[in-house]
CSV table of C-alpha atoms in Angstrom, one decimal:
chain,number,residue,atom,x,y,z
D,2,MET,CA,-6.3,-18.9,-4.1
D,3,LYS,CA,-2.6,-19.0,-5.2
D,4,ILE,CA,-0.7,-22.2,-4.5
D,5,LYS,CA,3.1,-22.3,-4.5
D,6,LEU,CA,5.2,-25.4,-4.5
D,7,LEU,CA,8.1,-23.7,-2.8
D,8,PHE,CA,8.1,-22.2,0.7
D,9,LEU,CA,10.9,-20.1,2.1
D,10,PHE,CA,11.4,-20.3,5.8
D,11,LEU,CA,13.2,-17.5,7.6
D,12,LEU,CA,15.1,-18.4,10.7
D,13,VAL,CA,15.2,-15.6,13.2
D,14,SER,CA,15.6,-15.1,16.9
D,15,LEU,CA,12.1,-15.1,18.4
D,16,ILE,CA,12.9,-12.1,20.6
D,17,THR,CA,10.0,-9.7,20.5
D,18,PHE,CA,10.4,-5.9,20.4
D,19,ALA,CA,7.7,-3.8,22.1
D,20,LYS,CA,5.9,-1.0,20.4
D,21,ASN,CA,5.1,2.1,22.4
D,22,SER,CA,1.7,1.0,23.8
D,23,LYS,CA,0.6,4.6,24.3
D,24,LEU,CA,0.6,5.2,20.6
D,25,TRP,CA,-1.1,1.9,19.5
D,26,VAL,CA,-4.7,1.0,19.8
D,27,THR,CA,-6.4,-2.4,19.2
D,28,SER,CA,-9.6,-1.3,17.4
D,29,VAL,CA,-10.1,0.4,14.0
D,30,GLU,CA,-13.2,2.0,15.3
D,31,GLU,CA,-11.2,3.7,18.1
D,32,ALA,CA,-8.6,4.8,15.6
D,33,ILE,CA,-11.3,6.4,13.3
D,34,LYS,CA,-12.5,8.5,16.3
D,35,ILE,CA,-8.9,9.6,17.0
D,36,ALA,CA,-8.2,10.2,13.3
D,37,GLY,CA,-11.3,12.3,12.8
D,38,LYS,CA,-10.3,14.7,15.5
D,39,SER,CA,-6.6,14.8,14.5
D,40,ASN,CA,-6.9,14.7,10.7
D,41,LYS,CA,-4.6,11.8,10.5
D,42,ASP,CA,-4.6,8.6,8.4
D,43,ILE,CA,-4.7,5.1,10.0
D,44,LEU,CA,-2.0,2.4,9.9
D,45,VAL,CA,-3.3,-1.1,10.7
D,46,ASP,CA,-0.7,-3.8,11.4
D,47,PHE,CA,-1.9,-7.4,11.1
D,48,THR,CA,0.9,-9.2,12.9
D,49,GLY,CA,2.0,-12.4,14.6
D,50,SER,CA,4.1,-10.5,17.2
D,51,ASP,CA,5.7,-13.5,18.9
D,52,TRP,CA,6.3,-16.0,16.2
D,53,CYS,CA,6.3,-14.4,12.7
D,54,GLY,CA,9.9,-13.6,11.7
D,55,TRP,CA,9.1,-10.8,9.3
D,56,CYS,CA,6.8,-9.2,11.9
D,57,ILE,CA,9.4,-9.4,14.6
D,58,ARG,CA,11.9,-7.7,12.2
D,59,LEU,CA,9.4,-5.0,11.3
D,60,ASP,CA,8.8,-4.3,15.0
D,61,LYS,CA,12.5,-4.3,15.8
D,62,GLU,CA,13.7,-2.2,12.8
D,63,VAL,CA,10.7,0.2,12.5
D,64,PHE,CA,7.8,0.2,14.9
D,65,SER,CA,9.8,0.1,18.2
D,66,THR,CA,12.2,2.9,17.2
D,67,GLU,CA,12.1,6.4,18.6
D,68,LYS,CA,12.1,7.9,15.1
D,69,TRP,CA,9.0,6.0,14.2
D,70,ASP,CA,7.2,7.2,17.3
D,71,LYS,CA,8.2,10.8,16.6
D,72,GLU,CA,7.8,11.0,12.8
D,73,ALA,CA,5.1,8.5,11.9
D,74,SER,CA,2.7,9.5,14.7
D,75,LYS,CA,2.4,12.9,13.1
D,76,LYS,CA,0.6,11.4,10.2
D,77,PHE,CA,-0.9,8.1,11.4
D,78,VAL,CA,-3.0,6.6,14.2
D,79,PHE,CA,-1.6,3.1,14.8
D,80,VAL,CA,-3.6,0.0,15.2
D,81,GLU,CA,-2.2,-3.4,16.1
D,82,ILE,CA,-4.3,-6.5,15.2
D,83,ASP,CA,-2.2,-9.3,16.7
D,84,PHE,CA,-2.4,-13.1,16.3
D,85,PRO,CA,0.2,-14.3,18.8
D,86,GLN,CA,0.9,-17.9,19.8
D,87,LYS,CA,2.2,-17.4,23.3
D,88,LYS,CA,0.8,-14.0,24.4
D,89,GLN,CA,-2.8,-14.3,25.7
D,90,LEU,CA,-5.5,-12.0,24.3
D,91,SER,CA,-9.0,-11.7,25.7
D,92,PRO,CA,-11.7,-13.7,24.0
D,93,GLU,CA,-13.3,-10.5,22.9
D,94,GLN,CA,-10.1,-9.3,21.3
D,95,LYS,CA,-9.5,-12.6,19.6
D,96,GLU,CA,-12.9,-12.6,18.1
D,97,TYR,CA,-12.5,-8.9,17.0
D,98,ASN,CA,-9.1,-9.6,15.4
D,99,ALA,CA,-10.5,-12.7,13.5
D,100,LYS,CA,-13.5,-10.6,12.2
D,101,LEU,CA,-11.2,-7.9,11.0
D,102,GLN,CA,-8.8,-10.4,9.4
D,103,SER,CA,-11.8,-11.8,7.4
D,104,GLU,CA,-13.2,-8.3,6.6
D,105,TYR,CA,-9.8,-7.2,5.1
D,106,GLN,CA,-9.1,-10.6,3.6
D,107,VAL,CA,-5.6,-10.8,5.2
D,108,GLN,CA,-3.8,-14.0,4.3
D,109,GLY,CA,-0.3,-13.4,5.6
D,110,TYR,CA,1.7,-11.5,8.2
D,111,PRO,CA,2.8,-8.8,8.5
D,112,THR,CA,0.1,-7.1,6.4
D,113,ILE,CA,0.0,-3.3,6.7
D,114,ILE,CA,-3.1,-1.5,5.5
D,115,LEU,CA,-3.3,2.2,5.3
D,116,LEU,CA,-6.8,3.8,5.7
D,117,ASP,CA,-7.9,7.4,5.4
D,118,SER,CA,-9.4,9.1,8.4
D,119,LYS,CA,-12.9,7.7,7.6
D,120,GLY,CA,-11.5,4.1,7.5
D,121,LYS,CA,-11.4,3.6,3.7
D,122,PRO,CA,-8.2,1.6,2.6
D,123,TYR,CA,-5.9,3.2,0.1
D,124,ALA,CA,-2.8,1.0,0.2
D,125,ILE,CA,-1.5,-2.4,1.4
D,126,THR,CA,2.1,-3.3,2.1
D,127,GLY,CA,4.2,-5.4,4.4
D,128,PHE,CA,7.8,-5.7,5.5
D,129,GLN,CA,10.4,-3.5,3.8
D,130,GLU,CA,14.2,-3.7,4.0
D,131,GLY,CA,16.1,-0.5,4.9
D,132,GLY,CA,14.9,0.2,8.5
D,133,VAL,CA,12.8,3.1,9.7
D,134,ASP,CA,14.1,5.8,7.4
D,135,ASN,CA,13.2,3.7,4.3
D,136,TYR,CA,9.9,2.7,5.8
D,137,LEU,CA,8.9,6.3,6.4
D,138,LYS,CA,9.7,7.1,2.7
D,139,HIS,CA,7.8,4.1,1.6
D,140,LEU,CA,4.7,5.2,3.5
D,141,ASP,CA,5.0,8.7,2.1
D,142,SER,CA,5.0,7.3,-1.5
D,143,LEU,CA,1.9,5.2,-0.6
D,144,SER,CA,0.1,8.2,0.8
D,145,LEU,CA,0.2,9.8,-2.6
D,146,ARG,CA,-2.3,7.1,-3.7
D,147,LYS,CA,-4.9,8.5,-1.4
D,148,LYS,CA,-4.7,11.9,-3.3
D,149,GLU,CA,-4.9,10.1,-6.6
D,150,LYS,CA,-8.0,8.3,-5.5
D,151,ASP,CA,-9.7,11.3,-4.0
D,152,ASP,CA,-8.9,13.5,-7.1
D,153,SER,CA,-10.6,10.9,-9.3
D,154,LEU,CA,-13.6,10.7,-7.1
D,155,SER,CA,-13.9,14.5,-7.2
D,156,LYS,CA,-13.8,14.5,-11.0
D,157,ILE,CA,-16.6,12.0,-11.1
D,158,LYS,CA,-18.7,14.2,-8.9
D,159,THR,CA,-18.1,17.3,-10.9
D,160,SER,CA,-18.3,15.8,-14.4
D,161,LYS,CA,-21.7,16.3,-16.2
D,162,LYS,CA,-21.2,13.8,-19.0
D,163,ASN,CA,-21.9,10.1,-18.3
D,164,GLU,CA,-19.3,9.0,-20.8
D,165,GLU,CA,-16.6,11.0,-19.1
D,166,LYS,CA,-17.7,9.7,-15.6
D,167,ILE,CA,-17.6,6.1,-17.0
D,168,LYS,CA,-14.0,6.6,-18.3
D,169,ILE,CA,-12.8,8.1,-15.0
D,170,LEU,CA,-14.5,5.3,-13.0
D,171,ASP,CA,-13.0,2.6,-15.2
D,172,ASP,CA,-9.5,4.1,-14.9
D,173,LEU,CA,-9.9,4.4,-11.1
D,174,ILE,CA,-11.1,0.8,-10.7
D,175,ASN,CA,-8.1,-0.4,-12.8
D,176,LYS,CA,-5.8,1.6,-10.6
D,177,LEU,CA,-7.3,0.3,-7.4
D,178,ASN,CA,-7.0,-3.2,-8.8
D,179,SER,CA,-3.3,-2.7,-9.4
D,180,TRP,CA,-3.0,-1.5,-5.8
D,181,GLU,CA,-4.9,-4.6,-4.7
D,182,ILE,CA,-7.7,-2.6,-2.9
D,183,ALA,CA,-10.5,-2.6,-5.5
D,184,LYS,CA,-12.3,-5.2,-3.3
D,185,PHE,CA,-12.9,-2.5,-0.8
D,186,TYR,CA,-14.8,-0.3,-3.3
D,187,PRO,CA,-17.7,-2.3,-4.7
D,188,GLU,CA,-19.8,0.9,-4.9
D,189,LEU,CA,-17.6,2.1,-7.8
D,190,LYS,CA,-18.5,-0.9,-9.9
D,191,GLU,CA,-22.1,-0.5,-9.0
D,192,GLN,CA,-21.9,3.1,-10.1
D,193,ILE,CA,-20.4,2.3,-13.5
D,194,ILE,CA,-23.0,-0.4,-14.1
D,195,ALA,CA,-25.8,2.1,-13.5
D,196,LEU,CA,-24.1,4.7,-15.8
D,197,ASP,CA,-23.6,2.2,-18.6
D,198,ASN,CA,-27.1,0.7,-18.2
D,199,ASP,CA,-27.6,-0.1,-21.9
D,200,ASN,CA,-24.1,-1.7,-22.0
D,201,LYS,CA,-23.1,0.7,-24.8
D,202,PHE,CA,-19.5,0.8,-23.7
D,203,GLY,CA,-19.3,-2.8,-22.5
D,204,PHE,CA,-18.7,-1.9,-18.9
D,205,LYS,CA,-22.0,-3.1,-17.6
D,206,SER,CA,-21.4,-6.7,-18.6
D,207,LYS,CA,-17.7,-6.5,-17.4
D,208,TYR,CA,-18.5,-5.2,-14.0
D,209,LEU,CA,-21.7,-7.1,-13.5
D,210,ALA,CA,-19.6,-10.3,-13.6
D,211,GLU,CA,-17.2,-8.9,-11.0
D,212,ILE,CA,-19.8,-7.5,-8.6
D,213,THR,CA,-21.9,-10.7,-8.8
D,214,LEU,CA,-18.9,-12.8,-7.7
D,215,PHE,CA,-18.1,-10.2,-5.0
D,216,TYR,CA,-21.5,-10.6,-3.4
D,217,TYR,CA,-21.3,-14.4,-3.7
D,218,GLU,CA,-18.0,-14.3,-1.7
D,219,LYS,CA,-19.7,-11.9,0.8
D,220,ASN,CA,-22.5,-14.4,1.3
D,221,ASP,CA,-25.1,-11.7,0.3
D,222,ALA,CA,-27.7,-13.9,-1.4
D,223,ASN,CA,-30.1,-11.1,-2.3
D,224,LYS,CA,-27.4,-8.9,-4.0
D,225,TYR,CA,-25.9,-12.0,-5.7
D,226,ASP,CA,-29.3,-13.0,-7.1
D,227,GLU,CA,-30.1,-9.5,-8.2
D,228,TYR,CA,-26.8,-9.0,-10.1
D,229,PHE,CA,-26.6,-12.6,-11.5
D,230,THR,CA,-30.2,-12.3,-12.9
D,231,GLU,CA,-29.2,-9.0,-14.6
D,232,LEU,CA,-25.9,-10.5,-15.9
D,233,LYS,CA,-27.8,-13.5,-17.6
D,234,LYS,CA,-29.8,-10.9,-19.5
D,235,VAL,CA,-26.8,-9.0,-20.7
D,236,ASP,CA,-24.2,-11.7,-21.2
D,237,GLU,CA,-25.2,-15.3,-20.6
D,238,LYS,CA,-21.7,-16.6,-21.4
D,239,LYS,CA,-20.2,-14.5,-18.6
D,240,ALA,CA,-23.0,-15.7,-16.3
D,241,ASN,CA,-22.1,-19.3,-17.0
D,242,GLY,CA,-18.5,-18.3,-16.3
D,243,ILE,CA,-19.5,-17.1,-12.8
D,244,ILE,CA,-21.1,-20.5,-12.1
D,245,THR,CA,-17.9,-22.2,-13.2
D,246,LYS,CA,-15.9,-19.9,-11.0
D,247,ILE,CA,-18.1,-20.7,-8.0
D,248,GLU,CA,-17.8,-24.4,-8.6
D,249,LEU,CA,-14.0,-24.0,-8.8
D,250,SER,CA,-14.0,-22.1,-5.5
D,251,GLN,CA,-15.9,-24.9,-3.9
D,252,ILE,CA,-13.5,-27.5,-5.2
D,253,TYR,CA,-10.6,-25.5,-3.9
D,254,ASN,CA,-12.1,-25.1,-0.4
D,255,ASN,CA,-13.5,-28.6,-0.1
D,256,ASP,CA,-10.8,-30.7,-1.8
D,257,ILE,CA,-7.6,-28.9,-2.8
D,258,VAL,CA,-7.1,-27.3,0.6
D,259,TYR,CA,-7.4,-30.7,2.3
D,260,LYS,CA,-5.1,-32.3,-0.3
D,261,ARG,CA,-7.8,-34.6,-1.7
D,262,TRP,CA,-6.0,-34.7,-5.0
D,263,LYS,CA,-8.0,-37.5,-6.7
D,264,GLU,CA,-11.4,-36.1,-5.8
D,265,ALA,CA,-10.3,-32.6,-6.9
D,266,ASN,CA,-8.9,-34.0,-10.1
D,267,GLU,CA,-12.1,-35.8,-11.0
D,268,LYS,CA,-14.2,-32.6,-10.4
D,269,LEU,CA,-11.9,-30.3,-12.3
D,270,GLU,CA,-11.8,-32.7,-15.3
D,271,LYS,CA,-15.6,-32.3,-15.5
D,272,LEU,CA,-15.1,-28.5,-15.6
D,273,ILE,CA,-12.6,-28.6,-18.5
D,274,ALA,CA,-15.1,-30.7,-20.4
D,275,GLN,CA,-17.1,-27.4,-20.6
D,276,ASN,CA,-14.2,-25.8,-22.5
D,277,PRO,CA,-13.6,-22.9,-20.0
D,278,GLU,CA,-11.7,-19.9,-21.4
D,279,GLY,CA,-9.9,-16.9,-20.1
D,280,ASP,CA,-9.0,-16.4,-16.4
D,281,VAL,CA,-11.4,-19.0,-15.2
D,282,GLY,CA,-10.0,-21.6,-17.5
D,283,GLN,CA,-6.5,-20.6,-16.5
D,284,GLU,CA,-7.2,-21.2,-12.8
D,285,ILE,CA,-8.7,-24.6,-13.6
D,286,TYR,CA,-5.7,-25.8,-15.6
D,287,PHE,CA,-3.3,-24.3,-13.0
D,288,TYR,CA,-4.9,-26.3,-10.2
D,289,LEU,CA,-4.9,-29.4,-12.4
D,290,GLY,CA,-1.2,-28.9,-12.9
D,291,ILE,CA,-0.6,-28.7,-9.2
D,292,ILE,CA,-2.7,-31.8,-8.6
D,293,GLN,CA,-0.8,-33.8,-11.3
D,294,TYR,CA,2.5,-32.9,-9.6
D,295,TYR,CA,1.3,-34.4,-6.3
D,296,LEU,CA,-0.1,-37.4,-8.2
D,297,THR,CA,3.5,-37.7,-9.7
D,298,ASN,CA,2.3,-37.2,-13.3
D,299,ILE,CA,5.0,-34.7,-14.1
D,300,ASP,CA,4.6,-34.5,-17.9
D,301,LYS,CA,0.9,-33.9,-17.5
D,302,CYS,CA,1.6,-31.3,-14.8
D,303,ILE,CA,3.8,-29.3,-17.2
D,304,GLU,CA,1.2,-29.7,-20.0
D,305,TYR,CA,-1.5,-28.3,-17.8
D,306,PHE,CA,0.7,-25.4,-16.7
D,307,GLU,CA,1.4,-24.5,-20.4
D,308,LYS,CA,-2.3,-24.7,-21.2
D,309,ALA,CA,-3.1,-22.4,-18.3
D,310,ILE,CA,-0.6,-19.8,-19.5
D,311,SER,CA,-2.0,-19.9,-23.1
D,312,LEU,CA,-5.6,-19.2,-21.9
D,313,SER,CA,-4.7,-15.8,-20.4
D,314,PRO,CA,-1.1,-14.9,-21.1
D,315,ASP,CA,-1.3,-11.4,-19.7
D,316,SER,CA,-2.9,-12.3,-16.3
D,317,GLN,CA,-1.3,-11.7,-12.9
D,318,LEU,CA,-1.4,-15.4,-12.3
D,319,VAL,CA,1.1,-16.2,-15.1
D,320,SER,CA,4.2,-15.3,-13.1
D,321,VAL,CA,3.1,-17.7,-10.4
D,322,ILE,CA,2.4,-20.5,-12.9
D,323,GLU,CA,5.8,-19.9,-14.6
D,324,GLU,CA,7.5,-20.1,-11.2
D,325,ASN,CA,5.9,-23.4,-10.4
D,326,MET,CA,6.6,-24.8,-13.9
D,327,SER,CA,10.2,-23.8,-13.6
D,328,PHE,CA,10.5,-25.7,-10.3
D,329,VAL,CA,8.8,-28.8,-11.7
D,330,LYS,CA,11.1,-28.8,-14.9
D,331,GLU,CA,14.2,-28.5,-12.7
D,332,GLU,CA,13.1,-31.3,-10.5
D,333,LYS,CA,12.3,-33.5,-13.6
D,334,ASN,CA,15.8,-32.8,-15.0
D,335,LYS,CA,17.5,-33.7,-11.7
D,336,ASN,CA,15.6,-37.0,-11.6
D,337,LYS,CA,16.9,-37.9,-15.1
D,338,LYS,CA,20.5,-37.8,-13.9
């Protein structure tokens, strides 16, 4: 749910470059069947083939080249999940593509997801400068992540001590988070919750909060209720934080997305009255800052951005907040002249 005030538009020729259709399929399920027989990984390309500038460049410079067909096809089964504006897809393919986009939480194009032969993601990337040679090297480096992941999973299976399993699991989840693919491995968080059942190491409460929110976003009411009830027993403060985060999500989807600034501002001010802390508090103040910008309250916008940073200075969101704050300050200084 990141919002940026600046948008960069790339002007490119909308000439499309065709992939070798013999090497690309349009279904992950079909790719898994092929990969299982050929012992290959799977590369899924979420693209807007006839309108997205970066997608067109990626096709031209990489996916439509002979070297790509020759070299990459030795390691990957290719899947194209297309969202064209001019080209016509069958209703069934459109529905399938939309379902897959939701399942993999794809928010921009091109998004390239690497899967193992069983269909489990191990890397996410996009366009890269440098043409086909650089892209092949880039994929080779990403492929090493699969081995890291699999090695950790093997250690968990062979370890006989719960404490050791918990440490390996926590390290692996943190690594998957840094690769932006932890959302595809909820079972690891459920495993660490079970292993730290008495919350001796603090991981049960930590991951209960995350898995509760995961099942809320998945609309799995039974799982959400199960984990939320357990979280309240272990850490009521974190359980209340989950409620606040859900309310924040609803405000974002119902008001901020539709630029209903005054309505969103009123609801968010009620949330800050609860003195939210940490990452949740940071998100609330960040959105309040964005809203103040659009309501032309520039000083208040900067104040809220600074408050947001102070609540969780080491979070991944800080760089986004700082970028927006820099833009607002520059604009403010220009208006003074």
